[in-house]
């Protein structure tokens, strides 16, 4: 399990704007909004609010280190009893930066919708001799602030991420 910034130096570490927005701001928004996070995503209103949050997340960062929100968008989808509000982030360039973040919850026919879960699909790499192989890592933040590294992730596509999350939820994490 990794906590805080993933290990690395210089250009190996995630860029602060990308990391802080994903792991601090977006995580807080997901858990604080609860069911409203999914309502806003379903109604197509979440992306506008997240663009503003991206700008505010960069306000305390030196101007030269701020990143544009290019590519930041949301997708709402259902898979059986799983509701998912997927946030597509600006293109990650370094390990530890997320491609996709997914707020999920199950909608039980008897108990109603559950509390949100928060998953990330991050860029990662592995040294293979002289080459570096690009891959992804799946992680989950708990409501109490623990970050769980769930291992190698799928391709950075919404459908592949949802399949991986459904597997994790079926077996637990």
Coordinates of C-alpha atoms in Angstrom, one line a residue:
X1 CA 0.0 0.0 0.0
X2 CA 1.4 3.4 -1.0
X3 CA 0.5 6.6 0.9
X4 CA 1.0 10.2 -0.3
X5 CA 3.2 10.8 -3.3
X6 CA 4.5 7.6 -4.9
X7 CA 8.3 7.1 -4.5
X8 CA 10.4 8.7 -7.2
X9 CA 12.6 11.6 -8.0
X10 CA 12.3 14.6 -10.3
X11 CA 10.4 13.6 -13.4
X12 CA 9.5 10.2 -12.0
X13 CA 7.2 11.8 -9.4
X14 CA 3.6 12.7 -10.4
X15 CA 3.1 16.4 -11.2
X16 CA 1.7 18.1 -8.1
X17 CA -1.4 19.6 -9.8
X18 CA -2.5 16.3 -11.3
X19 CA -1.8 14.4 -8.1
X20 CA -3.4 16.9 -5.7
X21 CA -6.6 17.2 -7.8
X22 CA -7.0 13.5 -8.1
X23 CA -6.0 12.2 -4.7
X24 CA -7.1 15.1 -2.5
X25 CA -9.7 17.3 -4.2
X26 CA -11.6 14.8 -6.3
X27 CA -11.6 12.2 -3.6
X28 CA -13.1 14.7 -1.1
X29 CA -15.7 15.8 -3.6
X30 CA -16.8 12.2 -4.2
X31 CA -17.1 11.3 -0.6
X32 CA -18.6 14.7 0.5
X33 CA -21.2 14.8 -2.3
X34 CA -22.2 11.2 -1.8
X35 CA -25.4 10.5 -3.9
X36 CA -25.3 14.0 -5.4
X37 CA -22.0 13.0 -7.1
X38 CA -23.9 10.4 -9.2
X39 CA -26.9 12.7 -9.8
X40 CA -24.6 15.4 -11.1
X41 CA -22.8 12.9 -13.4
X42 CA -26.1 11.4 -14.6
X43 CA -27.4 14.9 -15.4
X44 CA -24.2 15.9 -17.3
X45 CA -23.4 18.7 -14.7
X46 CA -20.4 17.2 -13.0
X47 CA -17.7 18.0 -15.6
X48 CA -18.4 21.8 -15.3
X49 CA -17.9 21.8 -11.6
X50 CA -14.8 19.7 -11.8
X51 CA -13.2 22.2 -14.3
X52 CA -13.6 24.8 -11.6
X53 CA -12.2 22.5 -9.0
X54 CA -9.2 21.8 -11.2
X55 CA -8.5 25.5 -11.5
X56 CA -8.9 26.0 -7.7
X57 CA -6.6 23.0 -7.1
X58 CA -3.9 24.7 -9.1
X59 CA -4.3 28.2 -7.5
X60 CA -1.7 27.5 -4.8
X61 CA 0.8 25.9 -7.2
X62 CA 3.5 28.1 -8.9
X63 CA 2.2 29.2 -12.2
X64 CA 4.8 27.3 -14.2
X65 CA 3.6 24.0 -12.6
X66 CA -0.1 24.5 -13.2
X67 CA -1.7 22.2 -15.8
X68 CA -4.5 22.9 -18.2
X69 CA -7.7 20.9 -17.7
X70 CA -7.7 19.7 -21.3
X71 CA -9.5 16.4 -21.6
X72 CA -11.2 16.5 -18.2
X73 CA -14.7 15.1 -18.7
X74 CA -17.1 12.7 -17.1
X75 CA -19.1 9.6 -18.1
X76 CA -22.0 8.2 -16.2
X77 CA -22.9 4.5 -16.7
X78 CA -24.6 1.5 -15.1
X79 CA -23.6 -2.1 -15.2
X80 CA -26.2 -4.2 -13.5
X81 CA -26.5 -2.9 -9.9
X82 CA -23.3 -0.9 -10.2
X83 CA -23.5 2.9 -10.9
X84 CA -20.3 4.6 -12.0
X85 CA -19.4 8.2 -12.4
X86 CA -16.1 8.1 -14.3
X87 CA -13.8 11.1 -14.5
X88 CA -11.5 11.2 -17.4
X89 CA -8.5 13.2 -16.4
X90 CA -6.0 15.2 -18.5
X91 CA -3.4 12.9 -20.0
X92 CA -1.0 11.5 -17.4
X93 CA 2.6 11.8 -18.3
X94 CA 4.3 10.3 -15.2
X95 CA 3.8 7.3 -13.0
X96 CA 1.3 7.9 -10.3
X97 CA -0.9 10.2 -12.4
X98 CA -4.4 8.9 -13.0
X99 CA -6.0 8.2 -16.4
X100 CA -9.4 7.6 -14.9
X101 CA -11.1 8.0 -11.5
X102 CA -14.3 6.2 -10.8
X103 CA -16.9 6.9 -8.1
X104 CA -19.0 3.7 -7.8
X105 CA -21.8 2.5 -5.7
X106 CA -24.2 -0.4 -5.8
X107 CA -27.9 0.1 -6.0
X108 CA -29.5 -2.7 -4.0
X109 CA -33.2 -3.2 -4.9
X110 CA -34.0 -3.6 -1.2
X111 CA -31.6 -1.3 0.6
X112 CA -31.3 1.4 -2.1
X113 CA -28.1 3.0 -3.2
X114 CA -24.9 2.6 -1.1
X115 CA -22.2 5.0 -0.2
X116 CA -19.6 5.9 -2.9
X117 CA -16.4 4.0 -3.4
X118 CA -13.4 5.8 -5.0
X119 CA -11.1 4.0 -7.5
X120 CA -8.2 5.3 -9.6
X121 CA -6.5 3.9 -12.6
X122 CA -3.0 5.3 -12.7
X123 CA -0.1 5.3 -15.1
X124 CA 2.8 3.1 -14.0
X125 CA 5.9 1.5 -15.4
X126 CA 8.2 -1.4 -14.9
X127 CA 11.8 -1.8 -15.8
X128 CA 12.5 -4.7 -18.1
X129 CA 16.2 -4.8 -18.6
X130 CA 17.1 -1.6 -20.5
X131 CA 13.5 -1.0 -21.5
X132 CA 10.7 0.5 -19.4
X133 CA 7.3 -1.1 -19.9
X134 CA 4.3 1.1 -19.5
X135 CA 1.3 -0.3 -17.6
X136 CA -1.4 0.8 -15.2
X137 CA -2.2 0.3 -11.5
X138 CA -5.6 0.1 -9.9
X139 CA -6.0 1.7 -6.5
X140 CA -8.9 2.4 -4.1
X141 CA -9.3 5.1 -1.5
X142 CA -11.4 4.3 1.5
X143 CA -13.7 6.8 3.2
X144 CA -11.3 6.8 6.3
X145 CA -8.4 7.9 4.2
X146 CA -6.5 4.7 3.4
X147 CA -5.1 4.1 0.0
X148 CA -5.2 0.5 -1.1
X149 CA -2.9 -0.5 -4.0
X150 CA -4.8 -3.3 -5.9
X151 CA -2.0 -4.2 -8.3
X152 CA -1.7 -4.1 -12.0
X153 CA -4.7 -2.5 -13.7
X154 CA -6.4 -2.9 -17.1
X155 CA -6.0 -0.8 -20.2
X156 CA -7.0 2.8 -19.6
X157 CA -10.5 2.4 -21.0
X158 CA -13.8 3.0 -19.2
X159 CA -15.2 -0.5 -19.9
X160 CA -12.0 -2.3 -18.8
X161 CA -11.9 -0.2 -15.6
X162 CA -15.5 -1.1 -14.8
X163 CA -14.8 -4.8 -15.4
X164 CA -11.8 -4.6 -13.0
X165 CA -13.8 -2.7 -10.4
X166 CA -16.7 -5.2 -10.6
X167 CA -14.1 -8.1 -10.0
X168 CA -12.7 -6.3 -7.0
X169 CA -16.1 -5.6 -5.5
X170 CA -17.1 -9.3 -6.1
X171 CA -14.1 -10.6 -4.1
X172 CA -13.6 -7.6 -1.8
X173 CA -10.5 -5.5 -1.3

